[in-house]
Amino acid sequence: MLAFFSNLVGKATEKQLVFLWLIF
């Protein structure tokens, strides 16, 4: 469960980083 949550958070942060790159 913890690994799944960690993986989910990792993907979310990766998407946020890409989103920030698109903005800037």
PDB file of C-alpha atoms in Angstrom:
ATOM      1  CA  MET A   1       0.000   0.000   0.000  1.00  0.00           C
ATOM      2  CA  LEU A   2       2.774   2.407   0.965  1.00  0.00           C
ATOM      3  CA  ALA A   3       4.764   1.574  -2.164  1.00  0.00           C
ATOM      4  CA  PHE A   4       1.685   2.173  -4.325  1.00  0.00           C
ATOM      5  CA  PHE A   5       1.045   5.534  -2.637  1.00  0.00           C
ATOM      6  CA  SER A   6       4.706   6.497  -3.031  1.00  0.00           C
ATOM      7  CA  ASN A   7       4.597   5.567  -6.730  1.00  0.00           C
ATOM      8  CA  LEU A   8       1.407   7.589  -7.171  1.00  0.00           C
ATOM      9  CA  VAL A   9       2.977  10.633  -5.505  1.00  0.00           C
ATOM     10  CA  GLY A  10       6.104  10.200  -7.655  1.00  0.00           C
ATOM     11  CA  LYS A  11       4.040  10.265 -10.845  1.00  0.00           C
ATOM     12  CA  ALA A  12       2.052  13.267  -9.593  1.00  0.00           C
ATOM     13  CA  THR A  13       5.234  15.225  -8.867  1.00  0.00           C
ATOM     14  CA  GLU A  14       6.631  14.288 -12.259  1.00  0.00           C
ATOM     15  CA  LYS A  15       3.495  15.637 -13.940  1.00  0.00           C
ATOM     16  CA  GLN A  16       3.738  18.820 -11.863  1.00  0.00           C
ATOM     17  CA  LEU A  17       7.354  19.296 -12.951  1.00  0.00           C
ATOM     18  CA  VAL A  18       6.364  18.881 -16.606  1.00  0.00           C
ATOM     19  CA  PHE A  19       3.486  21.312 -16.071  1.00  0.00           C
ATOM     20  CA  LEU A  20       5.873  23.863 -14.570  1.00  0.00           C
ATOM     21  CA  TRP A  21       8.215  23.377 -17.526  1.00  0.00           C
ATOM     22  CA  LEU A  22       5.316  24.070 -19.895  1.00  0.00           C
ATOM     23  CA  ILE A  23       4.469  27.262 -18.003  1.00  0.00           C
ATOM     24  CA  PHE A  24       8.012  28.584 -17.919  1.00  0.00           C
TER      25      PHE A  24
END
